[in-house]
PDB file of C-alpha atoms in Angstrom:
ATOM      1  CA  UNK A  18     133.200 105.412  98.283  1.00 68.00           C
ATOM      2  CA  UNK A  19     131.109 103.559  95.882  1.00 69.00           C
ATOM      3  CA  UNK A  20     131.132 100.635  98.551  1.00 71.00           C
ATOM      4  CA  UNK A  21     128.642 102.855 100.559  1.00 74.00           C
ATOM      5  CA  UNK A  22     125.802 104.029  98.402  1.00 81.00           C
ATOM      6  CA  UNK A  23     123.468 100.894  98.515  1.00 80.00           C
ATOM      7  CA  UNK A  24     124.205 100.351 102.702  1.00 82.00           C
ATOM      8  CA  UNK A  25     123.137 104.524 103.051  1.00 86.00           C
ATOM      9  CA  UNK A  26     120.067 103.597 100.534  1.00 88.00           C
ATOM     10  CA  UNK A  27     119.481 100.524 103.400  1.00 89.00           C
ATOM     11  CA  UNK A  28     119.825 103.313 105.925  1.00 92.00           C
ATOM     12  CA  UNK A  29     116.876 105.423 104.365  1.00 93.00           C
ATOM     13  CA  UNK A  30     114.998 102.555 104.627  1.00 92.00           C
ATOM     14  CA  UNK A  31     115.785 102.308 108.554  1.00 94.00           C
ATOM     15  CA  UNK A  32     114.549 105.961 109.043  1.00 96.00           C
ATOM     16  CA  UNK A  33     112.126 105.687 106.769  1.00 96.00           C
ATOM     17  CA  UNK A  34     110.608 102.743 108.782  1.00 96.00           C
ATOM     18  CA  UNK A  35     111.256 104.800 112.229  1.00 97.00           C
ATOM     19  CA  UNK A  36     109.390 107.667 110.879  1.00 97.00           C
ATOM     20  CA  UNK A  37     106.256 105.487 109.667  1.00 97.00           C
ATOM     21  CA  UNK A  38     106.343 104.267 113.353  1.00 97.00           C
ATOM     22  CA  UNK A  39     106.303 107.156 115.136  1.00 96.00           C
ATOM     23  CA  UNK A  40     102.997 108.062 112.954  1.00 96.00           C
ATOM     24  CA  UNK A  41     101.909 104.386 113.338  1.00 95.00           C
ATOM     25  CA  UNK A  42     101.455 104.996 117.135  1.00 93.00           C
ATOM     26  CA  UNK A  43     100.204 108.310 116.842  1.00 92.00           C
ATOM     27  CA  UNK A  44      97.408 107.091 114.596  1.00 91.00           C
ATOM     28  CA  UNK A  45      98.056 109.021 111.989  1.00 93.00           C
ATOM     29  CA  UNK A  46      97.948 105.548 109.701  1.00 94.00           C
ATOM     30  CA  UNK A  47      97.954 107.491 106.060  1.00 93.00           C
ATOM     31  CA  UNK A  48     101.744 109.376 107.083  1.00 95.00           C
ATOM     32  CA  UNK A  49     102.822 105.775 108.081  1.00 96.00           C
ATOM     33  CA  UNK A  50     101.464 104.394 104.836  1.00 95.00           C
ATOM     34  CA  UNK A  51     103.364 106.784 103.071  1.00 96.00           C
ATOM     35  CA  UNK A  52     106.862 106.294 104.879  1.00 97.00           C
ATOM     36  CA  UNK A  53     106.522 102.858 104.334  1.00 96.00           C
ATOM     37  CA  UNK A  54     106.130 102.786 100.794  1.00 95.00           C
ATOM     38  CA  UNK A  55     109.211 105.272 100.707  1.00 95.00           C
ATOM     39  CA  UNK A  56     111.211 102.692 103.008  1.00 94.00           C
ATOM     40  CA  UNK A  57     109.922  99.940 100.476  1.00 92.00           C
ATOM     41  CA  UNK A  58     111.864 101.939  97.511  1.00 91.00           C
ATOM     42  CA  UNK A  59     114.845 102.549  99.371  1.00 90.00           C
ATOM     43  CA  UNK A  60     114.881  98.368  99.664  1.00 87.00           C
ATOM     44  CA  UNK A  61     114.393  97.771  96.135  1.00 84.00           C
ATOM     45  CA  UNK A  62     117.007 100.138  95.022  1.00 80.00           C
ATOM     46  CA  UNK A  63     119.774  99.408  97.579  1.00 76.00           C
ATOM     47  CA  UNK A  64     119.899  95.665  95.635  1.00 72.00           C
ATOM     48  CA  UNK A  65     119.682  97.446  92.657  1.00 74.00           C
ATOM     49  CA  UNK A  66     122.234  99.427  93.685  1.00 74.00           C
ATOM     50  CA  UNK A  67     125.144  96.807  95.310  1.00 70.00           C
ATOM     51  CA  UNK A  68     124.420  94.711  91.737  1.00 72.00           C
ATOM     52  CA  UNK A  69     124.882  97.852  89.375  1.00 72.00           C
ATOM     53  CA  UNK A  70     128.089  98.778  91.172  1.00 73.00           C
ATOM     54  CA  UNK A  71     129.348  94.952  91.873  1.00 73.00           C
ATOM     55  CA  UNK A  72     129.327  96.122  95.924  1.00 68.00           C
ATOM     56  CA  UNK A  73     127.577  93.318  97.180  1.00 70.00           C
ATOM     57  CA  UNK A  74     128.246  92.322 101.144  1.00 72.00           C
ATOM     58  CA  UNK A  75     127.871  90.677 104.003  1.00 76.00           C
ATOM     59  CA  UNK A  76     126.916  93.391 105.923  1.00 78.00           C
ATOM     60  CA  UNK A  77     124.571  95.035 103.186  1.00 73.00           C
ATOM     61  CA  UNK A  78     122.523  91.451 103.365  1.00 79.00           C
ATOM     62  CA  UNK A  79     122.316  91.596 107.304  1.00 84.00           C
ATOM     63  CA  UNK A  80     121.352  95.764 107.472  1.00 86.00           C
ATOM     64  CA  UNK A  81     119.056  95.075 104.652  1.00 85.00           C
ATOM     65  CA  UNK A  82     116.842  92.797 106.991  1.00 86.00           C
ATOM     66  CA  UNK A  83     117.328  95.007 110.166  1.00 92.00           C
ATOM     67  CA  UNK A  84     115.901  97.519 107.948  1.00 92.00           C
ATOM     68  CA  UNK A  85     112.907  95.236 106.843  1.00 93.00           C
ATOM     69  CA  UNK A  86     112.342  94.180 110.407  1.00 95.00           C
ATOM     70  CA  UNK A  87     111.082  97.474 111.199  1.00 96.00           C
ATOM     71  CA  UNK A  88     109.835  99.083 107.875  1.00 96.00           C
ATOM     72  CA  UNK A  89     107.600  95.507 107.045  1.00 95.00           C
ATOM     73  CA  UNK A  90     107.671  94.039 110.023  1.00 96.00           C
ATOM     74  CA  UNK A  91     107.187  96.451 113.341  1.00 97.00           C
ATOM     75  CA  UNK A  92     105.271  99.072 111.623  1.00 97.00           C
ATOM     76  CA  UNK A  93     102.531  96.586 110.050  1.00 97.00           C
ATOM     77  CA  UNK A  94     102.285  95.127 113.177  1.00 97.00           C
ATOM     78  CA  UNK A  95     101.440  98.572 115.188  1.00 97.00           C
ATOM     79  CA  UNK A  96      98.977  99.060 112.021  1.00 97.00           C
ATOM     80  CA  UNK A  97      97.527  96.028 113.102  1.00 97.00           C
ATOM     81  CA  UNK A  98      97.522  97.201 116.969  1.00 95.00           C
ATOM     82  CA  UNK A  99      95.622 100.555 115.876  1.00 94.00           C
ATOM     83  CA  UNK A 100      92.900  98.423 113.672  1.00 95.00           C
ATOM     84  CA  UNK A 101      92.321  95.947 116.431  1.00 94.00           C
ATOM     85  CA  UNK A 102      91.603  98.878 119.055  1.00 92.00           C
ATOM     86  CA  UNK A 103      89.601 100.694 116.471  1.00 90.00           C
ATOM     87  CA  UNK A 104      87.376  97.376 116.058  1.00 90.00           C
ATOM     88  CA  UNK A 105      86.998  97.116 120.229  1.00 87.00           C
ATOM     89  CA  UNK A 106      85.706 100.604 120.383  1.00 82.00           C
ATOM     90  CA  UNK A 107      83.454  99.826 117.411  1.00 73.00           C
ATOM     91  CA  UNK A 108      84.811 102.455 114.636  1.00 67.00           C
ATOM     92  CA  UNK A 109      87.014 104.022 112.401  1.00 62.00           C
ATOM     93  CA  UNK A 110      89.372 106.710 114.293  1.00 63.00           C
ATOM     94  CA  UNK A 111      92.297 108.383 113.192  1.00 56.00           C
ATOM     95  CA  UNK A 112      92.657 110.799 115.938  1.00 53.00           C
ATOM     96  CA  UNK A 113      95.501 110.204 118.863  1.00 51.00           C
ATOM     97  CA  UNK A 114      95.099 107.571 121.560  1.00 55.00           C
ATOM     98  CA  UNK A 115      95.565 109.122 124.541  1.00 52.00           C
ATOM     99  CA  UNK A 116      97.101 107.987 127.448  1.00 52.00           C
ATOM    100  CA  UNK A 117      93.779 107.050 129.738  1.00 54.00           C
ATOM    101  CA  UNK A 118      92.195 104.867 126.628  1.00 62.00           C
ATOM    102  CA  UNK A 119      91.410 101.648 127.552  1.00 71.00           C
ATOM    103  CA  UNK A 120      93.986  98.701 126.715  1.00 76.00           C
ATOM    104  CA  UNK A 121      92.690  95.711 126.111  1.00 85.00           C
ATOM    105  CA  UNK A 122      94.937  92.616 125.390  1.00 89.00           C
ATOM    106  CA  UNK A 123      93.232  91.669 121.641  1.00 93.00           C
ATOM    107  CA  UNK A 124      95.020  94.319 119.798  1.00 93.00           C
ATOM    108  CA  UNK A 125      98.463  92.723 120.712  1.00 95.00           C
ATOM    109  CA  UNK A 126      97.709  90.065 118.588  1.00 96.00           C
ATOM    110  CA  UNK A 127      98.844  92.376 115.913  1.00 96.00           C
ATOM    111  CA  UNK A 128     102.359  92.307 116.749  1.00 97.00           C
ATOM    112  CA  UNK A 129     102.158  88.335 115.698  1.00 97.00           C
ATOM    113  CA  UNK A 130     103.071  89.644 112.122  1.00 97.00           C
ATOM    114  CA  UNK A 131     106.125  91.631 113.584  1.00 97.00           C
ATOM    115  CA  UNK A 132     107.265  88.216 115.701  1.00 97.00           C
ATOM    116  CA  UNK A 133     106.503  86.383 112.268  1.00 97.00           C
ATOM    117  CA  UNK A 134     108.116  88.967 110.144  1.00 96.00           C
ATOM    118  CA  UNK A 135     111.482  88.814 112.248  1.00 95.00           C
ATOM    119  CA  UNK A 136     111.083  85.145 112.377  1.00 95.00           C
ATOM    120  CA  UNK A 137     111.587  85.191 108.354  1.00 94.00           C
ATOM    121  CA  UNK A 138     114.026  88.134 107.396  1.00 92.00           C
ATOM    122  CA  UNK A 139     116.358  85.422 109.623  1.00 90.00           C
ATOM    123  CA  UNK A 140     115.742  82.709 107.777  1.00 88.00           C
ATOM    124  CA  UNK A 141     116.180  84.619 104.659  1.00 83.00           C
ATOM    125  CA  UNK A 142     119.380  85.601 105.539  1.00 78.00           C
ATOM    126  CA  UNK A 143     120.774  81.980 106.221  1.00 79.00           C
ATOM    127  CA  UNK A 144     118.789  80.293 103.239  1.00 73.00           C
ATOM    128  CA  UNK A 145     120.635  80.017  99.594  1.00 68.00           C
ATOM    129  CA  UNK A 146     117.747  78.485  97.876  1.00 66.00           C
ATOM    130  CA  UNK A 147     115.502  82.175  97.642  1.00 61.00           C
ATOM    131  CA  UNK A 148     117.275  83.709  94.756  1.00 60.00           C
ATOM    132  CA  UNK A 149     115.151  83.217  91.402  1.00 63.00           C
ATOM    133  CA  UNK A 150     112.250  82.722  93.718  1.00 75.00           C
ATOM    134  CA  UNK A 151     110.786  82.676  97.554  1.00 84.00           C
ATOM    135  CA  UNK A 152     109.646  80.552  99.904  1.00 88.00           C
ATOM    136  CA  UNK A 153     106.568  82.211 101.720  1.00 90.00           C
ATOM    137  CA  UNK A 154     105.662  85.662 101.189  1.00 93.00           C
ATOM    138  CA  UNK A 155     108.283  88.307 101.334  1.00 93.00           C
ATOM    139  CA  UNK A 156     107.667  91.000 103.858  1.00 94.00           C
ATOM    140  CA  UNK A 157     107.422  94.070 101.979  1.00 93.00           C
ATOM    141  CA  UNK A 158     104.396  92.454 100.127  1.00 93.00           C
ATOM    142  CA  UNK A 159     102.724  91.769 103.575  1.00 96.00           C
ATOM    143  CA  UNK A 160     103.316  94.803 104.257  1.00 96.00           C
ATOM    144  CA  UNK A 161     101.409  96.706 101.682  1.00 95.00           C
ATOM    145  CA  UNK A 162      98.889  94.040 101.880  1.00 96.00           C
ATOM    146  CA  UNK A 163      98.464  95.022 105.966  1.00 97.00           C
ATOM    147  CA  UNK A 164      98.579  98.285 105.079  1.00 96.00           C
ATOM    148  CA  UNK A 165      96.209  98.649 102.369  1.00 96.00           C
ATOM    149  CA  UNK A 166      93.534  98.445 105.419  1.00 95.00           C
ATOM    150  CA  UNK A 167      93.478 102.120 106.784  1.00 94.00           C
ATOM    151  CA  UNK A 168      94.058 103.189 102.759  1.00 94.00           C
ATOM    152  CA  UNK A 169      90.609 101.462 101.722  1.00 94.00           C
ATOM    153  CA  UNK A 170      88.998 102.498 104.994  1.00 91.00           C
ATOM    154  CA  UNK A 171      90.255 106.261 104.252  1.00 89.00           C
ATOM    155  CA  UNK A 172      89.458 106.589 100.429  1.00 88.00           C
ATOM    156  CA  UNK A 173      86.815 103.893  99.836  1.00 86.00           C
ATOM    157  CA  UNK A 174      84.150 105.240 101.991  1.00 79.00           C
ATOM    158  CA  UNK A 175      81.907 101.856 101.654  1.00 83.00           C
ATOM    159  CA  UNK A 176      79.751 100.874 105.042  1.00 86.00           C
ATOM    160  CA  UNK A 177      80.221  97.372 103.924  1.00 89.00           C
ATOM    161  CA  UNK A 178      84.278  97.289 103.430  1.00 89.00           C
ATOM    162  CA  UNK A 179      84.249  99.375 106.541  1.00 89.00           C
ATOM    163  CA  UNK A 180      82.255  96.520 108.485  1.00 90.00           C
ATOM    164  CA  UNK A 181      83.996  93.994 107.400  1.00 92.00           C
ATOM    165  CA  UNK A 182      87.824  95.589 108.545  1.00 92.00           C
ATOM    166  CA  UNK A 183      86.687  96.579 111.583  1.00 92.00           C
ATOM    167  CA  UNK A 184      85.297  93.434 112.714  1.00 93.00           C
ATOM    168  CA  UNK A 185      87.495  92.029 115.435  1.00 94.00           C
ATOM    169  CA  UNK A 186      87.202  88.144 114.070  1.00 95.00           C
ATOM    170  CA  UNK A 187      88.303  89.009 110.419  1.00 96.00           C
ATOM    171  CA  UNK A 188      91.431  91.577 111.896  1.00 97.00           C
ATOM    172  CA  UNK A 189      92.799  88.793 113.950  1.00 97.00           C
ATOM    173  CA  UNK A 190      92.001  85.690 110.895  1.00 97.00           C
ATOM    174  CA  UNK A 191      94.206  87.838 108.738  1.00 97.00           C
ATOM    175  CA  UNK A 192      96.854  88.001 111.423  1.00 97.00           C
ATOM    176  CA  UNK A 193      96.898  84.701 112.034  1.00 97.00           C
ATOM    177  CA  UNK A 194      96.824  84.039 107.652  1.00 96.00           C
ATOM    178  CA  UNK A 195      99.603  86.835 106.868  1.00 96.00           C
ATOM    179  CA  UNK A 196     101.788  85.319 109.802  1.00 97.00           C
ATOM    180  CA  UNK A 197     101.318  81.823 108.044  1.00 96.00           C
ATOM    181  CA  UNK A 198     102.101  83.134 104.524  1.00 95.00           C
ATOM    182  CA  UNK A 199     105.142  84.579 106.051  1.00 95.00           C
ATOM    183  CA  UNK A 200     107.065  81.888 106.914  1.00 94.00           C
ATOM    184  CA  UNK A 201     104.740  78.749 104.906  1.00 92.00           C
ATOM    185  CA  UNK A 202     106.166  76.621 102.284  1.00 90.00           C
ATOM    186  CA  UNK A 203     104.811  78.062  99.409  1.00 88.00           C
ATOM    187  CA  UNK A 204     107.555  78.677  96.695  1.00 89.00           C
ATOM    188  CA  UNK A 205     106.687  82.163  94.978  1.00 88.00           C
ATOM    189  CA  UNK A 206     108.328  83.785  92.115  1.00 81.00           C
ATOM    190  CA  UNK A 207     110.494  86.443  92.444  1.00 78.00           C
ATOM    191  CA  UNK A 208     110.837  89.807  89.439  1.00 72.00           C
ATOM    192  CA  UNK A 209     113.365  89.130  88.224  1.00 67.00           C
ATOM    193  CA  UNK A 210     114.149  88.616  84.721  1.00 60.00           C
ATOM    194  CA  UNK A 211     116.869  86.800  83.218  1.00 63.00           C
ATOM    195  CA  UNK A 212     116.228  87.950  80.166  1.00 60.00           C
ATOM    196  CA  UNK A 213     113.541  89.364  78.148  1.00 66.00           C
ATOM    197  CA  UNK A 214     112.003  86.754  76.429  1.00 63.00           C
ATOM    198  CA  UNK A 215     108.067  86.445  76.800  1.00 63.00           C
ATOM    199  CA  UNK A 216     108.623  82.681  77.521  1.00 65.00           C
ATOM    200  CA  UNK A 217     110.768  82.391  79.854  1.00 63.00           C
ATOM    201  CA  UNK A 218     109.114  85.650  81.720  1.00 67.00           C
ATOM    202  CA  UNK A 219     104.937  85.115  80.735  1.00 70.00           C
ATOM    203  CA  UNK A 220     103.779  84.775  84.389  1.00 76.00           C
ATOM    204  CA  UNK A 221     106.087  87.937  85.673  1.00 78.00           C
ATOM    205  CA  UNK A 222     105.096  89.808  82.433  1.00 81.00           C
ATOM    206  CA  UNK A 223     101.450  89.073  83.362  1.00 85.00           C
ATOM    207  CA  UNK A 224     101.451  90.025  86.889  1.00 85.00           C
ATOM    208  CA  UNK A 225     103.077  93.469  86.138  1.00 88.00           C
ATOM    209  CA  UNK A 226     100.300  94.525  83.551  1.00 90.00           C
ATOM    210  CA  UNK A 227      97.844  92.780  85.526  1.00 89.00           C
ATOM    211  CA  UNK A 228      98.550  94.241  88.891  1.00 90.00           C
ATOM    212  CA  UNK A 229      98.525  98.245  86.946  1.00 93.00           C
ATOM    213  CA  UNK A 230      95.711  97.555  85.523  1.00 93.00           C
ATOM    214  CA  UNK A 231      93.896  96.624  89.040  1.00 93.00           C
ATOM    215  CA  UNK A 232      95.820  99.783  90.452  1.00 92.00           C
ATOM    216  CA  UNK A 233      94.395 101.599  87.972  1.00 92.00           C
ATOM    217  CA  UNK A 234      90.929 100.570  88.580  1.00 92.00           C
ATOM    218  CA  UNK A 235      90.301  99.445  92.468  1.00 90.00           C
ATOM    219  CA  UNK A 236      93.276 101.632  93.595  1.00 90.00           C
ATOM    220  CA  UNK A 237      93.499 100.819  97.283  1.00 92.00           C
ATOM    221  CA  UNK A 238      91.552  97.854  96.909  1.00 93.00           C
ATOM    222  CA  UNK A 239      93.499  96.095  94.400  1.00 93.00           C
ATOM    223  CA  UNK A 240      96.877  95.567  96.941  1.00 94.00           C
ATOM    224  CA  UNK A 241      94.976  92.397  98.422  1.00 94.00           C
ATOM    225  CA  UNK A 242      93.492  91.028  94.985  1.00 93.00           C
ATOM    226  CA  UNK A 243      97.279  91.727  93.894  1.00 93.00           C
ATOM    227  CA  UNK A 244      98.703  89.869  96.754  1.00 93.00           C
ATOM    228  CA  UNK A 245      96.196  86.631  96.470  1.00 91.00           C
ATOM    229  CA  UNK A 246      96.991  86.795  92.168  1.00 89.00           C
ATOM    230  CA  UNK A 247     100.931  87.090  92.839  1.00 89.00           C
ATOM    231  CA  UNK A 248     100.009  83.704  95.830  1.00 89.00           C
ATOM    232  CA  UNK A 249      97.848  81.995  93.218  1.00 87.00           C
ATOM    233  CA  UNK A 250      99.934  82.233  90.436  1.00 82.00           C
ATOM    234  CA  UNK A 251     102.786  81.328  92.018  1.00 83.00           C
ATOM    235  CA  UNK A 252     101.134  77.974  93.153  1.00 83.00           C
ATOM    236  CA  UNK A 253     100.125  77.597  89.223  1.00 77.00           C
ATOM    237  CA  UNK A 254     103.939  78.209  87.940  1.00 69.00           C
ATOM    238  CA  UNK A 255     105.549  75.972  86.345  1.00 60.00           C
ATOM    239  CA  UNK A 256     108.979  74.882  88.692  1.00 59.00           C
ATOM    240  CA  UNK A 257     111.692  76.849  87.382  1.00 55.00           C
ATOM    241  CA  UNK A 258     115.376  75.106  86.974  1.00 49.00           C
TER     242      UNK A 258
END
């Protein structure tokens, strides 16, 4: 029975992710923000989980992407559809699109983090050099970081932040970035600790305090600082054996 607990956590992830689309195509962005973040801890505890209870599998590692391709990877990429539209019809909108709104093609762009996102939860799955670390940025933190858009829109209230999301040129830029970081070269280190020794652990011990303490502070703001910190100090790691 124990065999099953971290593939039903993987599971709540899965709804999780279908519920945050659902709202992610209604518009309602700060309900899809929310399921996604509950879809996020359902994937770090279903690892968590198949470790504690020695239940690791070959199917758990294969539903554990399926679930990331749509928690991280399709719902960020209809938050990206919603943005775009928003920045054609010049403001910030949470209400419904109806079904005689304009389409335009420019908001599709958005779904180039969904193509990219898919493109590395299969690589993942068939690499054995991302255990201690990554290569290119794992998908639940471009998630958050896509996602952090409506959030600061909703509870920031500044004209200026507000310009600069909506603008059509700096939506599709960050596409085209997040899609890169996705699937780039860049080796980035991964939480976890093999022991607890300051030494061997400065950089992760660092980036915990330092990403509460920006939490703390910036709130919504501080999910892209965190994600360009965890990039940069990644690059500035010293390459672990």
């Amino acid at each position: 029975m124990k065999s099953y607990i971290p593939n039903f956590l993987t599971l709540l992830n899965v709804l999780s992710g279908c519920v945050a689309t659902v709202f992610a195509v209604l518009n309602h962005l700060e309900w899809a923000v929310l399921f996604v973040f509950i879809g996020i801890f359902f994937d770090f505890f279903d690892g968590l989980a198949a470790r504690a209870l020695n239940v690791q599998s070959e199917v758990g590692v294969q539903l554990d992407s399926l679930a990331d391709v749509i928690t991280s990877g399709l719902v960020p990429g209809v938050v990206m559809f919603q943005l775009l539209s928003m920045a054609e019809r010049g403001g910030w909108n949470l209400g419904f699109i109806g079904h005689d709104a304009e389409i335009t093609l420019l908001p599709f762009v958005g779904f180039a983090i969904t193509l990219a996102s898919a493109y590395r939860l299969a690589k993942f799955n068939i690499d054995e050099n991302q255990v201690s670390s990554f290569i290119g940025l794992p998908t639940p933190a471009n998630a958050l970081l896509i996602l952090s858009l409506p959030m600061i829109l909703l509870y920031h209230n500044s004209e200026e932040l507000n310009n600069i999301i909506l603008n059509p040129w700096f939506l599709v830029v960050l596409t085209v970035l997040s899609s890169y970081l996705l699937n780039s070269p860049i080796k980035l280190f991964a939480l976890k600790f093999k022991n607890k020794s300051f030494k061997d652990n400065g950089i992760r011990y660092l980036f915990i305090i330092g990403s509460l303490v920006m939490l703390l502070t910036l709130r919504f703001l501080a999910i892209p600082v965190i994600i360009l910190f965890y990039v940069l100090a990644s690059l500035l790691m010293p390459s672990e054996k």
